[in-house]
Short mmCIF file of C-alpha atoms in Angstrom, two decimals:
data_model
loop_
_atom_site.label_atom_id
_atom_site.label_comp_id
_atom_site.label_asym_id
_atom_site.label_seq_id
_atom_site.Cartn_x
_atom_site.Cartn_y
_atom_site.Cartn_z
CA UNK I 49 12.93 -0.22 -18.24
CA UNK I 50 10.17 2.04 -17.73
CA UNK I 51 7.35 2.91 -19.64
CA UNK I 52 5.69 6.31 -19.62
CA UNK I 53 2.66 6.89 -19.56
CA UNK I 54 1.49 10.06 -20.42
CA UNK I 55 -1.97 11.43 -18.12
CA UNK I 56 -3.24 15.03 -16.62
CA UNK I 57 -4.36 11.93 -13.67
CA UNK I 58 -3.18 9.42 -11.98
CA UNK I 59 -5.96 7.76 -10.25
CA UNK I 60 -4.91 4.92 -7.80
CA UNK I 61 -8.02 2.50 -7.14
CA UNK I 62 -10.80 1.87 -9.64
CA UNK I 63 -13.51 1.32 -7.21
CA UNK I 64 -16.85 3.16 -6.62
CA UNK I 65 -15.02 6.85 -5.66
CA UNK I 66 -12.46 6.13 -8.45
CA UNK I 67 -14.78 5.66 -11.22
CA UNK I 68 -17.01 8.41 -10.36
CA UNK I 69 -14.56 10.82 -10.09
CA UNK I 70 -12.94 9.53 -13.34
CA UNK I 71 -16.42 9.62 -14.80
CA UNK I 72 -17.27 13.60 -13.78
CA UNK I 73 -13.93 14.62 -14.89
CA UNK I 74 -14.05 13.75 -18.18
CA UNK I 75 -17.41 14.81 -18.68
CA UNK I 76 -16.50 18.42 -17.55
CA UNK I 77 -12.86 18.79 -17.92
CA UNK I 78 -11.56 19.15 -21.76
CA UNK I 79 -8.50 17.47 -23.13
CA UNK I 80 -7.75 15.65 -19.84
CA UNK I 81 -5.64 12.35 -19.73
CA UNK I 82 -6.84 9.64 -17.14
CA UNK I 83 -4.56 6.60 -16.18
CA UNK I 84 -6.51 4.13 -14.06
CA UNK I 85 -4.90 1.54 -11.53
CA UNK I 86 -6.09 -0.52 -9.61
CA UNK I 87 -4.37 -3.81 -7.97
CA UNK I 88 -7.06 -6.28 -8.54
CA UNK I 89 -7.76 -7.60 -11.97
CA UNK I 90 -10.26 -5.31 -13.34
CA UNK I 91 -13.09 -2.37 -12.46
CA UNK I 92 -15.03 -2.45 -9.29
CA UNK I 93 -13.10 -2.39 -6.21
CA UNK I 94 -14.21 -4.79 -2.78
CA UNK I 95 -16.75 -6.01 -5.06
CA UNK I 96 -15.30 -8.39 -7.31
CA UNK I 97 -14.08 -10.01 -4.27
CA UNK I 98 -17.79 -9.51 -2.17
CA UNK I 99 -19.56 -12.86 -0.65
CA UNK I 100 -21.77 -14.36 -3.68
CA UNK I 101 -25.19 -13.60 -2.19
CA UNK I 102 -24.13 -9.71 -1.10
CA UNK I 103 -26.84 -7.11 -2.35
CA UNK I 104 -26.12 -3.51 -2.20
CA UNK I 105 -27.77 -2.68 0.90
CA UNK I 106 -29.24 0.65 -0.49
CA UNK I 107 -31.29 1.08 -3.84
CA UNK I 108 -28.92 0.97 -6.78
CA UNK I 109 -30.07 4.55 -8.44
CA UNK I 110 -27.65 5.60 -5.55
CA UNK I 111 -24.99 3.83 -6.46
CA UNK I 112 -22.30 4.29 -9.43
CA UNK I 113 -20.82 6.92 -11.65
CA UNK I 114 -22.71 10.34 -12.21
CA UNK I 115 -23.42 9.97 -16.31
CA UNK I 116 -24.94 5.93 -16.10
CA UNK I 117 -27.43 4.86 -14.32
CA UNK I 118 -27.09 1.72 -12.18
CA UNK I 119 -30.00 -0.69 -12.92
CA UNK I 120 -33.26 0.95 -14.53
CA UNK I 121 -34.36 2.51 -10.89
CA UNK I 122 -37.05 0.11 -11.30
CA UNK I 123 -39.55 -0.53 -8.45
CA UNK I 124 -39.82 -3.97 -6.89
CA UNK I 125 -43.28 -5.71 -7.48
CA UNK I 126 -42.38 -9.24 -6.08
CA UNK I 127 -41.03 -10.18 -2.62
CA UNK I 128 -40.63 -8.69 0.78
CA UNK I 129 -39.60 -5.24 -0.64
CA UNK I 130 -42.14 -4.67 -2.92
CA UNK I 131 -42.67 -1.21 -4.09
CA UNK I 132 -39.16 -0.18 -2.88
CA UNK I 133 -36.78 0.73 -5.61
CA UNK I 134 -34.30 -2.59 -7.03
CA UNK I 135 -30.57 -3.39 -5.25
CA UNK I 136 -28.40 -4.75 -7.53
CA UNK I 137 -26.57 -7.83 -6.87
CA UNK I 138 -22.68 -8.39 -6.58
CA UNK I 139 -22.77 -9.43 -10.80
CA UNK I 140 -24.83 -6.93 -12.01
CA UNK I 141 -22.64 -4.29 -10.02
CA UNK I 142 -19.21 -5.83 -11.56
CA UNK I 143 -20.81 -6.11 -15.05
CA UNK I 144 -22.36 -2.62 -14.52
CA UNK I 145 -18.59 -0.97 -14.00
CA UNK I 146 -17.08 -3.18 -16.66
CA UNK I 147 -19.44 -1.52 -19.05
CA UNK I 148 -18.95 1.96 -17.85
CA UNK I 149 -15.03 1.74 -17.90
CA UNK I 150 -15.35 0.30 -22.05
CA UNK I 151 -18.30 2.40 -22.76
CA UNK I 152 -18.04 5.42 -20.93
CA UNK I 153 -13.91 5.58 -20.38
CA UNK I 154 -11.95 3.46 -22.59
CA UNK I 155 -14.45 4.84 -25.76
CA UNK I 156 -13.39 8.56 -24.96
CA UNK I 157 -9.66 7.57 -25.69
CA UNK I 158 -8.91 9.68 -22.51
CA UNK I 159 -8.58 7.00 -20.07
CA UNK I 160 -6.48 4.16 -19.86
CA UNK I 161 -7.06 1.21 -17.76
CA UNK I 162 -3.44 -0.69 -15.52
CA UNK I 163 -5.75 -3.60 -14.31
CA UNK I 164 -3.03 -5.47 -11.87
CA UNK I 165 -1.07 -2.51 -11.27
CA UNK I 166 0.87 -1.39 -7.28
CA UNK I 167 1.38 1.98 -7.30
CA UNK I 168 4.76 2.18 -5.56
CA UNK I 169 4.34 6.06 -4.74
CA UNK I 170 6.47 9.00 -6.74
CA UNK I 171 4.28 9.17 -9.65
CA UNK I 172 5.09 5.26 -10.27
CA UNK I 173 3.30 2.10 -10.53
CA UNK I 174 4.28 -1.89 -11.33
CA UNK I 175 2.75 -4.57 -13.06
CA UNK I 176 1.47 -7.17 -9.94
CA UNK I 177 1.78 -9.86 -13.01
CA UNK I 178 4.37 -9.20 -15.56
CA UNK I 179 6.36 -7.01 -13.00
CA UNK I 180 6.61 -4.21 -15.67
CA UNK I 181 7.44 -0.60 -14.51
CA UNK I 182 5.51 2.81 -15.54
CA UNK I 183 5.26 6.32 -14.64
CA UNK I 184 3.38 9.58 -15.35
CA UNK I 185 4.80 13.01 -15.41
CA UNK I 186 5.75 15.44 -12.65
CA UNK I 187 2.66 17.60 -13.01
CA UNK I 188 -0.08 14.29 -13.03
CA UNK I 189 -1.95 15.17 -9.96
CA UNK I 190 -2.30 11.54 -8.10
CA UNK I 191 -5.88 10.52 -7.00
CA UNK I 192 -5.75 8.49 -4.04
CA UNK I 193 -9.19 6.61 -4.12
CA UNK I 194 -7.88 3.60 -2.15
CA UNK I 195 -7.83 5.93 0.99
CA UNK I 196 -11.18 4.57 2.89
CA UNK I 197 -11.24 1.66 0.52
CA UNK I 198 -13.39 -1.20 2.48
CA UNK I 199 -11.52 -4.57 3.54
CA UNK I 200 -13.54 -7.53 3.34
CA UNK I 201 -13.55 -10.62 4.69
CA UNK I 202 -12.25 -12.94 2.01
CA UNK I 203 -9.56 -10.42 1.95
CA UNK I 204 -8.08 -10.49 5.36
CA UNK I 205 -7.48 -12.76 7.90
CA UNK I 206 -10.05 -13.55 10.96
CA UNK I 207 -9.28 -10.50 14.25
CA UNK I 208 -8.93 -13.35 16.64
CA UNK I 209 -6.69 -16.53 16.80
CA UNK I 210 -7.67 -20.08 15.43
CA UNK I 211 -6.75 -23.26 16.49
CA UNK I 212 -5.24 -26.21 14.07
CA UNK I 213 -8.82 -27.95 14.61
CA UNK I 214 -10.90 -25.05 14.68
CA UNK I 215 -13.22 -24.98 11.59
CA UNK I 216 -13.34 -21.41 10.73
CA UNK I 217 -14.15 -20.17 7.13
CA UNK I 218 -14.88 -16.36 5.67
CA UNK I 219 -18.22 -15.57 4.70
CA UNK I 220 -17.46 -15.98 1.47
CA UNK I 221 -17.26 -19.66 1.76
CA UNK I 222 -20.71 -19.94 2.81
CA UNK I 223 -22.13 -20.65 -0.73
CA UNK I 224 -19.43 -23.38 -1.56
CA UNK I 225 -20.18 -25.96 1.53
CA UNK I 226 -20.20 -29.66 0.64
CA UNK I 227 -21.83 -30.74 3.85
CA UNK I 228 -24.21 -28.54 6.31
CA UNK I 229 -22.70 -28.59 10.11
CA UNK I 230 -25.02 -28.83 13.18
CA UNK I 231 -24.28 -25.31 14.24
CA UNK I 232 -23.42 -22.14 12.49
CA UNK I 233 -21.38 -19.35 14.49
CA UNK I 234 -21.57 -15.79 13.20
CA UNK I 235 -18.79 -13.59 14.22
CA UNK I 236 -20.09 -10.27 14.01
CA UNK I 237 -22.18 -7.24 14.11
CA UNK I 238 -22.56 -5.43 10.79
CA UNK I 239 -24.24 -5.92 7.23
CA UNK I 240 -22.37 -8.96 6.57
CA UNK I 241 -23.13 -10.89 9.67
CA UNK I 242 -26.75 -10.09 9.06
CA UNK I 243 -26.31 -10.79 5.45
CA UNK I 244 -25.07 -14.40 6.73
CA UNK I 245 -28.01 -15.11 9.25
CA UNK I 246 -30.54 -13.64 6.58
CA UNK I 247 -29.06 -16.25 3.72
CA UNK I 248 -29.06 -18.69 5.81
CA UNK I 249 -32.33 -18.86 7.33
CA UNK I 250 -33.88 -18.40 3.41
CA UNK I 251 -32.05 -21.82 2.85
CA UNK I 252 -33.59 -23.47 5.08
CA UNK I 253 -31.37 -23.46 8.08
CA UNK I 254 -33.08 -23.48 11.90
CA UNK I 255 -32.85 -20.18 13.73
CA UNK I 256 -32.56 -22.50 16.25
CA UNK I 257 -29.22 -23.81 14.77
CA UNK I 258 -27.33 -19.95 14.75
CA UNK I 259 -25.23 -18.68 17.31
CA UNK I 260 -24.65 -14.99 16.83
CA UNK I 261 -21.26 -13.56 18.41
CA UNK I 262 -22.56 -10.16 18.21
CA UNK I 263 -19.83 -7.95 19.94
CA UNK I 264 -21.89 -4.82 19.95
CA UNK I 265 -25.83 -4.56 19.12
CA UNK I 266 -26.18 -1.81 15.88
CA UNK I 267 -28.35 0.79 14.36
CA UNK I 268 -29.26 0.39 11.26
CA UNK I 269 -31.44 2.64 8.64
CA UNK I 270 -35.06 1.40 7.73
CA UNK I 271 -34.48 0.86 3.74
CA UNK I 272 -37.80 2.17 3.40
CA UNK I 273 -36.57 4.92 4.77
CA UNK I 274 -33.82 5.79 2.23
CA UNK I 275 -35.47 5.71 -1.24
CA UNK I 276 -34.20 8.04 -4.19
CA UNK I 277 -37.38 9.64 -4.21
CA UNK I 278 -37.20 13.90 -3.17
CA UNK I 279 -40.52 13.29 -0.45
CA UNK I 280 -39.04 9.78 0.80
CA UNK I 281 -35.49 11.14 1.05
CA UNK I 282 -35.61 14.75 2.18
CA UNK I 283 -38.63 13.10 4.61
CA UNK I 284 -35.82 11.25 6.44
CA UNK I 285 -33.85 13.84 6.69
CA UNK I 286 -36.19 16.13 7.97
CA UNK I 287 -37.10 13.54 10.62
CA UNK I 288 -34.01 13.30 11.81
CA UNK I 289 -33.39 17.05 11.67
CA UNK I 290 -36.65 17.75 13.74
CA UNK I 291 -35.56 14.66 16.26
CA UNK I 292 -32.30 16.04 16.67
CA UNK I 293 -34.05 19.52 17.71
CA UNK I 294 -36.40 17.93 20.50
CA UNK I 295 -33.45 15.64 22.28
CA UNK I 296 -31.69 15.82 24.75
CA UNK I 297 -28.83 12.66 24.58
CA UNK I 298 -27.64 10.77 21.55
CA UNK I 299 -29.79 7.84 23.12
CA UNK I 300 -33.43 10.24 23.11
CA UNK I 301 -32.25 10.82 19.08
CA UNK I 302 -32.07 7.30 18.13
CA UNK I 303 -34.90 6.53 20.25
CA UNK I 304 -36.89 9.74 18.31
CA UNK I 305 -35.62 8.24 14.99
CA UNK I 306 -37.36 4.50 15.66
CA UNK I 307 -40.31 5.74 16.58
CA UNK I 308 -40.60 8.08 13.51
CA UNK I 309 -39.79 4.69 11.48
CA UNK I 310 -36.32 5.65 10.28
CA UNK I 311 -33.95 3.54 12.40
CA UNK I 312 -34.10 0.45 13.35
CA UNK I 313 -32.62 -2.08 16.07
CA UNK I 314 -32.40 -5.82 16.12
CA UNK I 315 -33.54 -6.64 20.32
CA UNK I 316 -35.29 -3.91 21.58
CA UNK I 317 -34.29 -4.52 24.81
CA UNK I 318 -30.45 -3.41 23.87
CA UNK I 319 -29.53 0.42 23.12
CA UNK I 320 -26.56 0.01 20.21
CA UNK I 321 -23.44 1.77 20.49
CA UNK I 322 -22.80 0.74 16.64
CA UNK I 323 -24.15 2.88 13.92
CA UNK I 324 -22.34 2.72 10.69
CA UNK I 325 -25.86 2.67 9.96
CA UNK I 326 -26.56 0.45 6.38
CA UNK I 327 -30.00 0.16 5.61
CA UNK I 328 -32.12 -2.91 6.40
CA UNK I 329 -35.53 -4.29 5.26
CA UNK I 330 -38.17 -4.75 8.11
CA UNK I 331 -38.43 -8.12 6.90
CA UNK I 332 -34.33 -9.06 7.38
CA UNK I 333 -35.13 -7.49 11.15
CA UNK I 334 -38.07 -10.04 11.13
CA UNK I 335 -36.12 -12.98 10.40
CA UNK I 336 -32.99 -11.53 12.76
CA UNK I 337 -35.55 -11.67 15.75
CA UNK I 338 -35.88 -15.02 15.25
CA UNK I 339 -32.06 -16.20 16.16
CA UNK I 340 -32.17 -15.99 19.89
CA UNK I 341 -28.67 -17.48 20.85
CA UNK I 342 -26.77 -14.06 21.30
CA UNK I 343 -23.11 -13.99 22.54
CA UNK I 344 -22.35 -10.25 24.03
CA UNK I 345 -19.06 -10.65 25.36
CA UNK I 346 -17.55 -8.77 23.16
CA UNK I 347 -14.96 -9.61 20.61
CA UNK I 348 -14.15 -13.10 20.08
CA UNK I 349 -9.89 -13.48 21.13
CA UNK I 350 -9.68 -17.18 19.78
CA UNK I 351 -11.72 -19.98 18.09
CA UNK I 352 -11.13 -23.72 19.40
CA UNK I 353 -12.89 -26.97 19.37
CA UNK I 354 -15.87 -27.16 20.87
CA UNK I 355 -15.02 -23.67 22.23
CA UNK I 356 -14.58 -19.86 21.65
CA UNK I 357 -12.73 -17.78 24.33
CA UNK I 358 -13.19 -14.03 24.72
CA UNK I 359 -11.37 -11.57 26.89
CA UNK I 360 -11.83 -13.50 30.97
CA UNK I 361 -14.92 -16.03 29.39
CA UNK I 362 -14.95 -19.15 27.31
CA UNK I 363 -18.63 -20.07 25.66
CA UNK I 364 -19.43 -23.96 25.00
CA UNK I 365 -20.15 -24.92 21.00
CA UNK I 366 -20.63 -27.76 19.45
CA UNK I 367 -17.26 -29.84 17.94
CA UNK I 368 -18.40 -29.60 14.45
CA UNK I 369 -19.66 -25.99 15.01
CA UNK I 370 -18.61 -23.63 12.13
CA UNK I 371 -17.39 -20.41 12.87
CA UNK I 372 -18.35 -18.00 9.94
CA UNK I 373 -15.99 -15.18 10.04
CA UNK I 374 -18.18 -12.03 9.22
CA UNK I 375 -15.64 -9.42 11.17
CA UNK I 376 -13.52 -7.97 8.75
CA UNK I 377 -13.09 -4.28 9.52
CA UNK I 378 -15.32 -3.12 6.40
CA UNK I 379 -15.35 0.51 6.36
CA UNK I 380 -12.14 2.58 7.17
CA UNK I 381 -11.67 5.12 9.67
CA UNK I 382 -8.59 7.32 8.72
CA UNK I 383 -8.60 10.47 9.67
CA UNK I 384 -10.20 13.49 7.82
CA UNK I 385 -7.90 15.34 5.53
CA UNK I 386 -8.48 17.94 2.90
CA UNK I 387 -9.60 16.30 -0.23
CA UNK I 388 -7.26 18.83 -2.26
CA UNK I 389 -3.65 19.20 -1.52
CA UNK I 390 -0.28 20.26 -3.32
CA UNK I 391 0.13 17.46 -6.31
CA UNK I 392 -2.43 14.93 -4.97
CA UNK I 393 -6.14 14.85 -3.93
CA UNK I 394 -7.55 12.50 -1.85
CA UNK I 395 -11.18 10.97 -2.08
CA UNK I 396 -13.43 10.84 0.71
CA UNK I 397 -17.34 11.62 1.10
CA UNK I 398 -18.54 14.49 0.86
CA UNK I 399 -22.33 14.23 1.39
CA UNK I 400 -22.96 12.28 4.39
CA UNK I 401 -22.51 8.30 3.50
CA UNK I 402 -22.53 8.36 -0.30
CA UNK I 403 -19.16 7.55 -1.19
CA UNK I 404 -20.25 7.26 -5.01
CA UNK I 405 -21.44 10.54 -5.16
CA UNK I 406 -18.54 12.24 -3.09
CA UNK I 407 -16.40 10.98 -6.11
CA UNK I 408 -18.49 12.44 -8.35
CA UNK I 409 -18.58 16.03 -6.54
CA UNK I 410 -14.82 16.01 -6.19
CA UNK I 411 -14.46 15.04 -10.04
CA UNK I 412 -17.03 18.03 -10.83
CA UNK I 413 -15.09 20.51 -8.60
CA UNK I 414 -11.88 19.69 -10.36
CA UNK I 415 -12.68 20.04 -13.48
CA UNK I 416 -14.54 23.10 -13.29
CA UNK I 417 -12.55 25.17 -10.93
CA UNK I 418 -8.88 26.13 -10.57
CA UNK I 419 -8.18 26.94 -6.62
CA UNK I 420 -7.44 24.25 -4.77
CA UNK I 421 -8.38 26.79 -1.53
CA UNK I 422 -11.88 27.21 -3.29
CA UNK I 423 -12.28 23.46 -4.17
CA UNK I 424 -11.44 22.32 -0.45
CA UNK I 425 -14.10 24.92 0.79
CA UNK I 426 -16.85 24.10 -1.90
CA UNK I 427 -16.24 20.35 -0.83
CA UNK I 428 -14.48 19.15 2.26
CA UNK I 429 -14.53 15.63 3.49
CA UNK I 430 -17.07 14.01 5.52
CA UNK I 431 -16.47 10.98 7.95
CA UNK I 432 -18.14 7.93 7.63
CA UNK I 433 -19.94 7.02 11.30
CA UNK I 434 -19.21 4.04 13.78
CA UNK I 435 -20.64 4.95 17.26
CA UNK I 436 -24.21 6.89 17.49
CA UNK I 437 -21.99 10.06 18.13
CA UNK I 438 -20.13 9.86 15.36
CA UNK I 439 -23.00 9.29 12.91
CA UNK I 440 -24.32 12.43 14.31
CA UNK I 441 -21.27 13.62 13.60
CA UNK I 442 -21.36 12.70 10.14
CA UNK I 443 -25.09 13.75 9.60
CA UNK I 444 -23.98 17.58 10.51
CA UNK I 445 -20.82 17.97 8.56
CA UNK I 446 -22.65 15.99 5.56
CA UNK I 447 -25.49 18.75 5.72
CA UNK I 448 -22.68 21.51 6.18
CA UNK I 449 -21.13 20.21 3.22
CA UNK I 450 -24.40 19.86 1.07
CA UNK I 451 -25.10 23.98 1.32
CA UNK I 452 -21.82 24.64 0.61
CA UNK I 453 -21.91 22.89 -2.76
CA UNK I 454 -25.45 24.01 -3.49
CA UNK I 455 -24.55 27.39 -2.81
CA UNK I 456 -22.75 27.16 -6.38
CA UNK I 457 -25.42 27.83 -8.72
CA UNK I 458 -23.70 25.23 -11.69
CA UNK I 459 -22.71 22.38 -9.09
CA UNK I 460 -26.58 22.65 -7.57
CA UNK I 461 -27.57 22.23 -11.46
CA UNK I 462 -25.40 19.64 -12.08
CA UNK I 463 -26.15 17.51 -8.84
CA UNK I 464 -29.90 17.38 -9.85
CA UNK I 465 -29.04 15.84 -12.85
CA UNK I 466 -27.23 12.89 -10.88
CA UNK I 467 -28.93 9.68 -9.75
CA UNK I 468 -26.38 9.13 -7.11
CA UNK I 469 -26.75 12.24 -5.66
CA UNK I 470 -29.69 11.62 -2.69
CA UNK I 471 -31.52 14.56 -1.92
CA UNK I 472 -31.86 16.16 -5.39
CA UNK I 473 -35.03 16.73 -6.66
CA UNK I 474 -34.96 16.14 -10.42
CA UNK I 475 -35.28 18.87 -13.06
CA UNK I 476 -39.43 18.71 -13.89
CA UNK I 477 -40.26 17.02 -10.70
CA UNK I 478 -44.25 18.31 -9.84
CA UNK I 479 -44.65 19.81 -6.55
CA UNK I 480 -47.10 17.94 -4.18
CA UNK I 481 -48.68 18.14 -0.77
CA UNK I 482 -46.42 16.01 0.30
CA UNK I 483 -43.34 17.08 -0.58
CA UNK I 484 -44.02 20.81 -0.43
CA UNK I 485 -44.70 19.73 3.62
CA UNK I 486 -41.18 18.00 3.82
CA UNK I 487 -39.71 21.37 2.40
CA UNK I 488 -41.42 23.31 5.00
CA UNK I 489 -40.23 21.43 7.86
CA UNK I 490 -36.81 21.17 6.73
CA UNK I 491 -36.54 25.01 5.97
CA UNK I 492 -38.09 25.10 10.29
CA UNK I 493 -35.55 22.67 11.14
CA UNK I 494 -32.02 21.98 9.62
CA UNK I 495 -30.75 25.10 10.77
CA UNK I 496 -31.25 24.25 14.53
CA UNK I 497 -31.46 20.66 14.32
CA UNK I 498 -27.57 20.62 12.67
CA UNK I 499 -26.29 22.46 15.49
CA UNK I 500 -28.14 20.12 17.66
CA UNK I 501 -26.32 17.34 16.07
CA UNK I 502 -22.87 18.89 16.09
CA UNK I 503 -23.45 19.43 20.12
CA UNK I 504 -24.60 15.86 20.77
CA UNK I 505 -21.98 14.26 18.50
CA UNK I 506 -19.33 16.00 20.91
CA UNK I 507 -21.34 15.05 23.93
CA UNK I 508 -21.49 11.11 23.37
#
């Protein structure tokens, strides 16, 4: 038997891009019907299966669904990021979309929630638990927001062969250890590797007593950098804009963009080729410095005893050494393809790195306009970055995009209203020196420095 279900949407994946679109299309669209599925047991996406200790690595005003704010966009008066604006933690995130989807969603009586659910394709989807069959209609549209869904460690298995006697755990496992070993091994480059080395070293644990497998050496944004203020925001933007117009090679860019305080890299002594770019507090970077066993061979190909070989090398550890597996493949890289197409639409960002608010965009579009020619052109995808050429890349399409939305006079409206948007400048905000200079040099700048962008993101 099958059970219908009847829904205007299907929306397959009730993560960050899920719920924001679900959230902005109820809000603007009239006597729609939402049916939300998602494979995992409830609201939230990678998160409810996230390391204990993870942090968003950006301020959580920037994260979320477009009508509830995440946290109270308070400013930090304690620790090491004093006066920058709060992250949430991986609890206060799931807690935060369990109360949107019974608040917000479930209250409306316009969405319902298939926690558990496969969708099997052809308008169809299957209980994971009870094995129970649905379906919606022929004209639901199907929302794919699973498309660049993340994979996390505790998720999938290690990228490199392990040997019965190996002791080799995900990240996740760090916070449940019953006895410490003499060595740690981190396998990887990105936020969760440094996640790993920073939670380590704030319990207590030697720098001296880390071996970092760091395949390739990243980039990584200066949190300071990337507040959800109009001057501290549209300031990094205009630095990078202005940066882009005075250089020459993807490396003089990223070299412009440390000096003027907005990127930042772990051993100076390296130029990155990563740059999925998350943002990082100058006081993680301290504490990074400090772990100076580095292994650059590149990726590790299998993890023994008292050994870890990589492609024609083998480096020495210790036999009780524990290999922390931090390389899961994170963010996805699928190919670009129009958000809007016959029957389906498929999320993706739209503003350069904000996946929450590319949701949100893509739910305002829909529910406010009726081509799907003139949504794809008021909102085409944008690609999230992994070298230094494609974050360029993914800088100049993101800016592209942004004038193509504000060009609408009710979307620009709209997306000053919305926390997770990053470069609006709230209704009522008062004009300043400061900010009034930041205008000025973007208005000299973007024009130039995006097609300076686009040419050196096709150059590297």
């Amino acid at each position: 038997m099958t059970t219908t279900v009847e829904a205007d949407y299907l929306v397959v994946g009730a993560g960050a891009m899920g719920m924001a679109f679900t959230d902005a299309l109820i809000d603007h669209a009239d006597d729609v019907r939402v049916a939300l599925v998602d494979r995992r047991h409830s609201v939230g996406g990678h998160w409810l299966e996230a390391y204990p200790f993870v942090r968003l690595h950006q301020a959580s005003a920037l994260y979320g669904v477009p009508s509830t704010l995440l946290g109270g966009g308070r400013v930090q008066h304690r620790g090491p990021e004093a006066g920058l604006q709060e992250r949430a933690t991986k609890s206060e995130i799931c807690a935060y979309f369990e109360r949107v989807l019974a608040d917000r969603m479930l209250e409306s009586g316009r969405v319902e929630f298939f926690p558990g659910c496969e969708y099997l394709g052809d308008h169809t989807f299957v209980s994971r638990v009870s094995g129970e069959q649905f379906s919606v209609p022929e004209h639901c549209r199907v929302v794919d927001a699973h498309y660049l869904a993340p994979r996390v460690p505790a998720e999938v298995p290690p990228p490199f062969e392990v040997d019965d006697d190996a002791r080799v755990i995900p990240v996740n496992e760090l916070a449940h250890l019953e006895e410490a070993p003499n060595r740690y091994v981190i396998a990887g480059s990105g936020k969760t590797a440094t996640d790993a080395i920073v939670w380590l070293l704030g319990r207590g644990v030697d720098a001296g007593d880390i071996t970092w497998v760091r395949p390739r050496d990243p980039w990584m944004v200066n949190r300071a950098a990337q507040q959800p203020l109009p001057e501290v925001f549209l300031g990094m933007v205009a630095d990078i804009m202005e940066s882009a117009d005075d250089s020459e090679s993807l490396e003089q860019l990223f070299l412009r963009l440390e000096e003027a305080g907005v990127m930042l890299r772990i051993d100076r002594s390296v130029m990155p080729t990563m740059a999925k770019a998350p943002t990082l507090g100058t006081w993680e970077l301290e504490l990074l410095r400090t772990v100076d066993d580095v292994v650059r061979l590149g990726h590790i190909r299998r993890a023994a005893r008292g050994r870890l070989d990589f492609a024609g090398d083998s480096v020495a550890i210790t036999d009780d050494a524990l290999v922390v597996h931090c390389a899961g493949s994170g963010l996805m890289y699928r190919p670009l393809v129009p958000i809007w197409s016959p029957g389906a639409i498929t999320l993706q960002p739209i503003r350069a790195g904000f996946p929450s608010f590319g949701g949100a965009i893509a739910g305002y579009v829909e529910a406010t306009r009726d081509d799907d020619e003139v949504k794809n052109r008021l909102a085409p995808p944008s690609p999230y970055p992994d070298s230094m050429a494609a974050w360029a890349r993914m800088i100049a399409v993101g800016g592209r995009n942004a004038a193509a939305f504000g060009a609408e006079r009710d979307i620009a409206e709209w997306a000053s209203t919305v926390a997770t948007n990053p470069a609006r400048i709230p209704p009522g905000t008062p004009r300043s020196t400061q900010l009034d200079s930041v205008l000025e040099r973007l208005k000299a700048h973007t024009k130039t420095g995006t097609a300076r962008l686009e040419q050196l993101s096709t150059a590297g």
